[in-house]
Amino acid sequence: AIQILGLNFLNQRLNVTEQGFGLTMAMMGIGIAVGGAVVQRIASRRPANQVVGVCLAGVGIAIIIFALAPHFGFVLVAAAGIGLCLVVARAALATLTQQLVPDQVRGRVESAVNMVVSVSTASAQGLAGLLGDPHFLGVQGGFVSAGVITLMSGIASVYALRGAVQRIANFE
């Protein structure tokens, strides 16, 4: 949603120009780079279901902060948080997949996961455009809704992935 509606939203809400939106996307990239650098430290200290859940919840909170930010500085921090949390959650999920899926079908499973992520991303972008219309939720309402859904997904994943983590522990 940020990539589809972010520039217009930030321009109307905080008078942010295209350069500011570019800086927002750069901060998300910096968050991704930092997340990639610290993912091993984070993931080695907690079970994968907790890492995924907390990080997805973090993405949700960051999206809500982005939507409600009173100043551009909050937007930049939220964008970095989205990038950092998203890459750590995706890495933890990839690790779970590698640990659970037998070698002979891992490529097919990874391809299926990538397809689901791609379809979900395209669908979310389309939905953002539709729901961001003032006749529906509006842009800010769309962002807050996306943040709440992501936050709830993070909380649910702590419990939903607990069995996968226990299964891996039984293999070791």
mmCIF file of C-alpha atoms in Angstrom:
data_model
loop_
_atom_site.group_PDB
_atom_site.id
_atom_site.type_symbol
_atom_site.label_atom_id
_atom_site.label_comp_id
_atom_site.label_asym_id
_atom_site.label_seq_id
_atom_site.Cartn_x
_atom_site.Cartn_y
_atom_site.Cartn_z
ATOM 1 C CA ALA A 1 0.000 0.000 0.000
ATOM 2 C CA ILE A 2 2.843 2.400 0.770
ATOM 3 C CA GLN A 3 4.271 2.041 -2.715
ATOM 4 C CA ILE A 4 0.876 2.598 -4.348
ATOM 5 C CA LEU A 5 -0.620 5.300 -2.136
ATOM 6 C CA GLY A 6 2.305 6.606 -0.108
ATOM 7 C CA LEU A 7 3.407 9.557 -2.225
ATOM 8 C CA ASN A 8 -0.063 11.052 -2.577
ATOM 9 C CA PHE A 9 -0.847 10.373 1.088
ATOM 10 C CA LEU A 10 2.357 11.958 2.396
ATOM 11 C CA ASN A 11 1.987 14.923 0.065
ATOM 12 C CA GLN A 12 -1.567 15.633 1.223
ATOM 13 C CA ARG A 13 -1.032 14.862 4.917
ATOM 14 C CA LEU A 14 2.473 16.197 5.595
ATOM 15 C CA ASN A 15 3.294 18.202 2.437
ATOM 16 C CA VAL A 16 6.065 15.716 1.543
ATOM 17 C CA THR A 17 7.436 15.955 -2.004
ATOM 18 C CA GLU A 18 8.644 13.213 -4.344
ATOM 19 C CA GLN A 19 12.133 13.601 -2.863
ATOM 20 C CA GLY A 20 10.737 13.003 0.618
ATOM 21 C CA PHE A 21 8.928 9.920 -0.600
ATOM 22 C CA GLY A 22 12.195 8.727 -2.145
ATOM 23 C CA LEU A 23 13.854 9.253 1.234
ATOM 24 C CA THR A 24 11.032 7.236 2.821
ATOM 25 C CA MET A 25 11.695 4.329 0.453
ATOM 26 C CA ALA A 26 15.447 4.667 1.100
ATOM 27 C CA MET A 27 14.785 4.405 4.844
ATOM 28 C CA MET A 28 12.820 1.232 4.211
ATOM 29 C CA GLY A 29 15.842 -0.066 2.287
ATOM 30 C CA ILE A 30 18.140 0.844 5.171
ATOM 31 C CA GLY A 31 15.810 -1.039 7.523
ATOM 32 C CA ILE A 32 16.024 -4.065 5.228
ATOM 33 C CA ALA A 33 19.840 -3.866 5.204
ATOM 34 C CA VAL A 34 20.027 -3.557 8.994
ATOM 35 C CA GLY A 35 17.521 -6.391 9.391
ATOM 36 C CA GLY A 36 19.610 -8.569 7.100
ATOM 37 C CA ALA A 37 22.693 -7.783 9.152
ATOM 38 C CA VAL A 38 21.103 -8.606 12.519
ATOM 39 C CA VAL A 39 18.707 -11.403 11.574
ATOM 40 C CA GLN A 40 21.050 -14.153 12.753
ATOM 41 C CA ARG A 41 21.462 -12.568 16.180
ATOM 42 C CA ILE A 42 17.730 -12.050 16.576
ATOM 43 C CA ALA A 43 16.721 -15.471 15.245
ATOM 44 C CA SER A 44 19.254 -17.369 17.342
ATOM 45 C CA ARG A 45 17.823 -16.049 20.612
ATOM 46 C CA ARG A 46 14.138 -16.852 20.218
ATOM 47 C CA PRO A 47 12.038 -19.621 18.645
ATOM 48 C CA ALA A 48 11.153 -18.934 15.011
ATOM 49 C CA ASN A 49 7.425 -18.618 15.713
ATOM 50 C CA GLN A 50 8.140 -15.793 18.161
ATOM 51 C CA VAL A 51 10.541 -14.079 15.752
ATOM 52 C CA VAL A 52 8.007 -14.224 12.921
ATOM 53 C CA GLY A 53 5.116 -13.142 15.138
ATOM 54 C CA VAL A 54 6.869 -10.269 16.853
ATOM 55 C CA CYS A 55 8.326 -9.019 13.576
ATOM 56 C CA LEU A 56 4.979 -9.182 11.738
ATOM 57 C CA ALA A 57 3.353 -7.382 14.660
ATOM 58 C CA GLY A 58 6.163 -4.828 14.399
ATOM 59 C CA VAL A 59 5.379 -4.302 10.714
ATOM 60 C CA GLY A 60 1.726 -3.746 11.635
ATOM 61 C CA ILE A 61 2.594 -1.207 14.307
ATOM 62 C CA ALA A 62 4.985 0.570 11.942
ATOM 63 C CA ILE A 63 2.278 0.794 9.261
ATOM 64 C CA ILE A 64 -0.109 2.329 11.798
ATOM 65 C CA ILE A 65 2.590 4.818 12.869
ATOM 66 C CA PHE A 66 3.158 5.651 9.188
ATOM 67 C CA ALA A 67 -0.569 6.308 8.737
ATOM 68 C CA LEU A 68 -0.958 8.443 11.849
ATOM 69 C CA ALA A 69 2.427 10.207 11.826
ATOM 70 C CA PRO A 70 2.146 13.848 12.879
ATOM 71 C CA HIS A 71 5.611 14.635 11.469
ATOM 72 C CA PHE A 72 7.748 13.337 8.624
ATOM 73 C CA GLY A 73 10.373 12.045 11.074
ATOM 74 C CA PHE A 74 7.858 9.471 12.360
ATOM 75 C CA VAL A 75 7.282 8.348 8.766
ATOM 76 C CA LEU A 76 11.007 7.756 8.276
ATOM 77 C CA VAL A 77 11.319 5.749 11.486
ATOM 78 C CA ALA A 78 8.209 3.736 10.577
ATOM 79 C CA ALA A 79 9.576 3.006 7.093
ATOM 80 C CA ALA A 80 12.870 1.755 8.543
ATOM 81 C CA GLY A 81 10.933 -0.367 11.033
ATOM 82 C CA ILE A 82 8.829 -1.893 8.270
ATOM 83 C CA GLY A 83 11.932 -2.859 6.304
ATOM 84 C CA LEU A 84 13.796 -4.264 9.305
ATOM 85 C CA CYS A 85 10.889 -6.292 10.683
ATOM 86 C CA LEU A 86 9.777 -7.572 7.301
ATOM 87 C CA VAL A 87 13.170 -8.970 6.311
ATOM 88 C CA VAL A 88 13.669 -10.655 9.691
ATOM 89 C CA ALA A 89 10.198 -12.264 9.540
ATOM 90 C CA ARG A 90 10.755 -13.475 5.968
ATOM 91 C CA ALA A 91 14.168 -14.903 6.867
ATOM 92 C CA ALA A 92 12.731 -16.755 9.869
ATOM 93 C CA LEU A 93 9.945 -18.185 7.699
ATOM 94 C CA ALA A 94 12.479 -19.258 5.072
ATOM 95 C CA THR A 95 14.499 -21.010 7.777
ATOM 96 C CA LEU A 96 11.406 -22.845 9.011
ATOM 97 C CA THR A 97 10.653 -23.972 5.461
ATOM 98 C CA GLN A 98 14.204 -25.245 4.964
ATOM 99 C CA GLN A 99 14.111 -27.142 8.237
ATOM 100 C CA LEU A 100 10.698 -28.745 7.703
ATOM 101 C CA VAL A 101 10.582 -29.558 3.996
ATOM 102 C CA PRO A 102 12.413 -32.654 2.689
ATOM 103 C CA ASP A 103 15.236 -31.937 0.233
ATOM 104 C CA GLN A 104 13.534 -33.651 -2.720
ATOM 105 C CA VAL A 105 10.552 -31.228 -2.699
ATOM 106 C CA ARG A 106 12.116 -28.087 -1.253
ATOM 107 C CA GLY A 107 12.429 -26.354 -4.629
ATOM 108 C CA ARG A 108 8.746 -26.867 -5.393
ATOM 109 C CA VAL A 109 7.720 -25.673 -1.943
ATOM 110 C CA GLU A 110 9.933 -22.572 -2.206
ATOM 111 C CA SER A 111 8.438 -21.848 -5.642
ATOM 112 C CA ALA A 112 4.939 -22.196 -4.229
ATOM 113 C CA VAL A 113 5.795 -19.855 -1.363
ATOM 114 C CA ASN A 114 7.202 -17.288 -3.810
ATOM 115 C CA MET A 115 4.062 -17.560 -5.930
ATOM 116 C CA VAL A 116 1.831 -17.005 -2.889
ATOM 117 C CA VAL A 117 3.909 -13.980 -1.848
ATOM 118 C CA SER A 118 3.780 -12.535 -5.383
ATOM 119 C CA VAL A 119 0.015 -13.047 -5.714
ATOM 120 C CA SER A 120 -0.536 -11.609 -2.231
ATOM 121 C CA THR A 121 1.591 -8.564 -3.021
ATOM 122 C CA ALA A 122 -0.201 -7.861 -6.286
ATOM 123 C CA SER A 123 -3.584 -8.380 -4.614
ATOM 124 C CA ALA A 124 -2.661 -6.091 -1.726
ATOM 125 C CA GLN A 125 -1.567 -3.383 -4.137
ATOM 126 C CA GLY A 126 -4.827 -3.664 -6.055
ATOM 127 C CA LEU A 127 -6.857 -3.648 -2.858
ATOM 128 C CA ALA A 128 -4.939 -0.628 -1.594
ATOM 129 C CA GLY A 129 -5.962 1.277 -4.691
ATOM 130 C CA LEU A 130 -9.604 0.304 -4.270
ATOM 131 C CA LEU A 131 -9.886 0.734 -0.513
ATOM 132 C CA GLY A 132 -7.864 3.944 -0.576
ATOM 133 C CA ASP A 133 -10.671 5.585 -2.513
ATOM 134 C CA PRO A 134 -12.411 8.224 -0.359
ATOM 135 C CA HIS A 135 -15.719 6.407 -0.943
ATOM 136 C CA PHE A 136 -14.358 3.358 0.882
ATOM 137 C CA LEU A 137 -11.849 3.598 3.727
ATOM 138 C CA GLY A 138 -9.736 6.415 2.364
ATOM 139 C CA VAL A 139 -5.965 6.248 2.255
ATOM 140 C CA GLN A 140 -5.366 6.710 5.966
ATOM 141 C CA GLY A 141 -8.117 4.224 6.839
ATOM 142 C CA GLY A 142 -6.617 1.751 4.386
ATOM 143 C CA PHE A 143 -3.188 2.095 5.975
ATOM 144 C CA VAL A 144 -4.548 1.717 9.507
ATOM 145 C CA SER A 145 -6.608 -1.319 8.452
ATOM 146 C CA ALA A 146 -3.554 -2.912 6.826
ATOM 147 C CA GLY A 147 -1.555 -2.241 9.976
ATOM 148 C CA VAL A 148 -4.192 -3.788 12.238
ATOM 149 C CA ILE A 149 -4.501 -6.864 9.996
ATOM 150 C CA THR A 150 -0.721 -7.284 9.936
ATOM 151 C CA LEU A 151 -0.497 -6.810 13.711
ATOM 152 C CA MET A 152 -3.180 -9.446 14.280
ATOM 153 C CA SER A 153 -1.457 -11.786 11.803
ATOM 154 C CA GLY A 154 1.743 -11.438 13.788
ATOM 155 C CA ILE A 155 0.010 -12.342 17.021
ATOM 156 C CA ALA A 156 -1.741 -15.305 15.371
ATOM 157 C CA SER A 157 1.482 -16.579 13.818
ATOM 158 C CA VAL A 158 3.128 -16.953 17.234
ATOM 159 C CA TYR A 159 0.519 -19.608 17.995
ATOM 160 C CA ALA A 160 0.045 -21.015 14.491
ATOM 161 C CA LEU A 161 3.767 -21.681 13.985
ATOM 162 C CA ARG A 162 4.372 -23.083 17.461
ATOM 163 C CA GLY A 163 3.744 -26.632 16.209
ATOM 164 C CA ALA A 164 6.299 -26.204 13.423
ATOM 165 C CA VAL A 165 8.933 -25.102 15.919
ATOM 166 C CA GLN A 166 8.115 -28.071 18.184
ATOM 167 C CA ARG A 167 8.382 -30.436 15.221
ATOM 168 C CA ILE A 168 11.832 -29.087 14.368
ATOM 169 C CA ALA A 169 12.907 -29.472 18.008
ATOM 170 C CA ASN A 170 11.812 -33.135 17.881
ATOM 171 C CA PHE A 171 14.028 -33.720 14.801
ATOM 172 C CA GLU A 172 17.123 -32.366 16.516
#
